[in-house]
Coordinates of C-alpha atoms and ligand atoms in Angstrom, one line a residue:
M14 CA -10.5 53.9 -70.5
I15 CA -11.4 54.4 -66.9
E16 CA -9.3 57.1 -65.2
I17 CA -8.7 57.0 -61.5
I18 CA -7.7 60.4 -60.1
Q19 CA -7.3 61.9 -56.7
T20 CA -8.7 65.4 -56.6
D21 CA -11.6 67.6 -55.5
I22 CA -14.4 66.6 -57.9
T23 CA -15.7 70.2 -58.0
T24 CA -12.6 71.2 -60.0
L25 CA -13.3 68.8 -62.9
K26 CA -14.2 70.3 -66.3
V27 CA -16.4 67.5 -67.6
D28 CA -19.9 67.2 -68.9
A29 CA -21.3 65.8 -65.6
I30 CA -20.1 65.1 -62.1
V31 CA -22.1 62.8 -59.9
N32 CA -23.1 63.9 -56.4
A33 CA -23.4 61.6 -53.4
A34 CA -26.5 63.4 -52.0
N35 CA -29.2 62.5 -49.5
T36 CA -32.9 62.0 -50.3
S37 CA -33.8 65.6 -49.7
L38 CA -31.3 66.9 -52.3
L39 CA -31.1 70.0 -50.1
G40 CA -27.4 69.8 -49.3
G41 CA -25.3 68.2 -46.6
G42 CA -21.6 67.6 -45.8
G43 CA -18.9 65.7 -47.7
V44 CA -18.9 65.9 -51.5
D45 CA -22.5 67.1 -51.4
G46 CA -21.5 70.2 -49.4
A47 CA -18.5 70.8 -51.6
I48 CA -20.6 70.6 -54.8
H49 CA -23.2 73.0 -53.4
C50 CA -20.5 75.4 -52.3
A51 CA -18.8 75.4 -55.7
A52 CA -22.0 75.5 -57.7
G53 CA -23.4 78.4 -55.7
P54 CA -26.9 79.0 -54.1
E55 CA -28.7 78.5 -57.4
L56 CA -28.2 74.8 -57.1
L57 CA -30.2 74.6 -53.9
V58 CA -32.9 76.8 -55.4
F59 CA -33.1 74.4 -58.4
N60 CA -33.0 71.3 -56.3
K61 CA -36.1 72.5 -54.4
T62 CA -38.0 71.9 -57.6
L63 CA -36.8 68.3 -57.9
G64 CA -38.9 66.7 -55.2
G65 CA -36.1 64.8 -53.6
C66 CA -34.6 61.5 -54.8
E67 CA -34.9 57.9 -53.7
V68 CA -31.9 55.8 -52.7
G69 CA -30.4 54.3 -55.9
Q70 CA -32.2 56.8 -58.2
V71 CA -30.8 59.9 -59.9
K72 CA -31.9 63.5 -60.6
L73 CA -30.3 65.9 -63.0
A74 CA -29.4 69.5 -62.3
P75 CA -27.3 72.2 -64.1
G76 CA -23.8 72.8 -62.9
F77 CA -24.3 76.6 -62.3
N78 CA -20.9 77.9 -61.2
L79 CA -19.2 74.6 -61.4
E80 CA -16.7 73.7 -64.1
A81 CA -18.9 70.8 -64.9
K82 CA -21.9 71.4 -67.1
W83 CA -24.3 69.1 -65.1
V84 CA -24.7 67.5 -61.8
I85 CA -26.2 64.1 -61.6
H86 CA -27.5 63.7 -58.0
T87 CA -27.8 60.2 -56.7
V88 CA -28.4 58.9 -53.2
G89 CA -26.3 56.0 -52.0
P90 CA -27.4 53.5 -49.3
V91 CA -26.4 53.9 -45.7
W92 CA -24.2 50.9 -44.7
Q93 CA -26.0 48.7 -42.3
G94 CA -23.7 45.7 -42.2
G95 CA -24.3 44.7 -45.8
I96 CA -27.5 42.7 -45.2
Q97 CA -30.0 45.3 -46.2
G98 CA -29.4 45.2 -50.0
E99 CA -26.8 48.0 -49.8
A100 CA -24.6 46.5 -52.6
E101 CA -27.5 46.3 -55.0
L102 CA -28.7 49.8 -54.2
L103 CA -25.2 51.2 -54.7
R104 CA -25.0 49.4 -58.0
W105 CA -28.2 51.2 -59.1
C106 CA -26.7 54.5 -58.2
Y107 CA -23.9 53.9 -60.8
I108 CA -26.1 52.2 -63.4
N109 CA -28.8 54.9 -63.2
A110 CA -26.3 57.7 -63.4
L111 CA -24.6 56.1 -66.4
E112 CA -27.9 55.4 -68.2
L113 CA -28.9 59.1 -67.7
A114 CA -25.6 60.3 -69.0
V115 CA -25.9 58.1 -72.1
R116 CA -29.5 59.3 -72.7
K117 CA -28.2 62.9 -72.5
S118 CA -25.2 62.2 -74.7
F119 CA -22.7 63.3 -72.1
G120 CA -19.2 62.3 -73.2
E121 CA -17.5 62.8 -69.9
I122 CA -18.6 61.8 -66.4
A123 CA -16.9 61.8 -63.0
F124 CA -18.0 59.8 -59.9
P125 CA -17.0 60.2 -56.3
A126 CA -16.9 57.1 -54.1
I127 CA -20.6 57.1 -53.4
S128 CA -21.7 56.0 -49.9
T129 CA -18.1 55.5 -48.6
G130 CA -17.9 58.6 -46.5
I131 CA -20.6 59.6 -44.1
Y132 CA -22.8 56.6 -45.2
G133 CA -20.1 54.2 -44.1
F134 CA -20.0 51.7 -47.1
P135 CA -16.6 49.9 -46.9
I136 CA -14.3 51.2 -49.7
E137 CA -13.2 47.9 -51.3
P138 CA -16.7 46.4 -52.1
A139 CA -17.9 49.9 -53.0
A140 CA -15.0 50.4 -55.4
K141 CA -15.6 47.0 -57.0
I142 CA -19.3 47.9 -57.6
A143 CA -18.2 51.3 -59.1
L144 CA -15.6 49.8 -61.4
T145 CA -17.8 47.0 -62.6
A146 CA -20.5 49.4 -63.6
M147 CA -18.0 51.8 -65.2
K148 CA -16.5 48.9 -67.2
K149 CA -19.9 48.0 -68.6
Y150 CA -20.4 51.5 -69.9
E151 CA -16.8 52.5 -70.8
H152 CA -17.5 52.4 -74.6
N153 CA -20.2 55.1 -74.3
F154 CA -17.8 57.7 -72.9
T155 CA -14.7 59.6 -73.9
R156 CA -13.8 60.1 -70.2
I157 CA -15.2 58.1 -67.3
I158 CA -13.5 59.2 -64.1
A159 CA -13.4 57.6 -60.6
C160 CA -12.6 60.7 -58.6
C161 CA -11.1 59.8 -55.2
F162 CA -10.7 62.3 -52.4
S163 CA -7.9 60.4 -50.7
L164 CA -4.8 58.7 -52.0
A165 CA -5.7 55.6 -50.0
D166 CA -9.0 55.3 -51.9
A167 CA -7.3 55.9 -55.2
D168 CA -4.9 53.0 -54.4
V169 CA -7.8 50.7 -53.7
Y170 CA -9.4 51.6 -57.0
Q171 CA -6.2 51.2 -58.9
A172 CA -5.4 47.8 -57.4
L173 CA -8.8 46.5 -58.3
L174 CA -8.6 47.9 -61.8
D175 CA -5.1 46.3 -62.3
Ligands
LIG20 N1 -14.4 65.6 -54.1 C1 -14.3 64.2 -54.3 N2 -14.7 63.4 -53.3 C2 -15.0 63.9 -52.1 C3 -15.1 65.3 -51.9 C4 -14.8 66.1 -53.0 N3 -14.8 67.5 -52.8 N4 -15.5 65.5 -50.6 C5 -15.7 64.2 -50.1 N5 -15.4 63.3 -51.0 P1 -19.6 61.5 -48.6 P2 -21.8 59.5 -48.6 C6 -15.4 61.8 -50.9 O1 -19.6 61.5 -47.1 O2 -20.9 58.6 -47.9 C7 -23.7 64.2 -47.2 O3 -24.0 64.9 -46.1 C8 -15.3 61.2 -49.5 O4 -14.0 61.2 -49.0 O5 -19.5 62.8 -49.3 O6 -22.5 59.0 -49.9 C9 -24.9 63.9 -48.1 O7 -25.8 65.0 -48.0 C10 -15.9 59.8 -49.8 O8 -14.9 59.0 -50.4 O9 -21.0 60.8 -49.2 C11 -25.5 62.7 -47.4 O10 -26.2 63.0 -46.3 C12 -16.9 60.1 -50.9 O11 -16.7 61.4 -51.3 C13 -24.3 61.9 -47.0 O12 -23.2 62.9 -46.9 C14 -18.3 60.0 -50.3 O13 -18.4 60.6 -49.1 C15 -23.9 61.0 -48.1 O14 -22.8 60.2 -47.6

């Protein structure tokens, strides 16, 4: 079952949390900043070996000081009005993260609302893309979590799921 929760994703004790990073993988603001802060400086040192990440793709890193064992970095698209393939790229973020988690036999995974902060993707279509991908892979996981930072976002997810 898909769980929708409102919390700081860095507090979750799961196999993997997904990070909404940028192509450098060298840190930033938003959830990316929070994850680097909670994981500790070793995450940045490790990420320097990863060679960046393309939009829609994923790279795996250990969780270091996080409660989560692993971090799946992905890079969402910057919203440019919706005519630059943003929806498809966002879908690939979710699909590629879920595929990687299945390959690694992770039983629990938590996602933030990728691209909906600094990158400006509107929450409703983004949540629809997220939930559609999660539904498709639900049977592969014991926990699949949509982790919202705001109550308003959690309400959007919940309404779509209902
Ligand atoms: N836990 C869960 N969700 C969070 C947290 C947290 N601790 N902090 C923020 N969010 P954003 P983006 C939510 O901006 O839009 C970074 O600088 C936030 O409220 O973190 O993909 C990267 O380095 C929003 O709903 O990611 C990139 O440069 C969601 O996470 C850029 O931002 C995503 O917001 C990526 O922008």
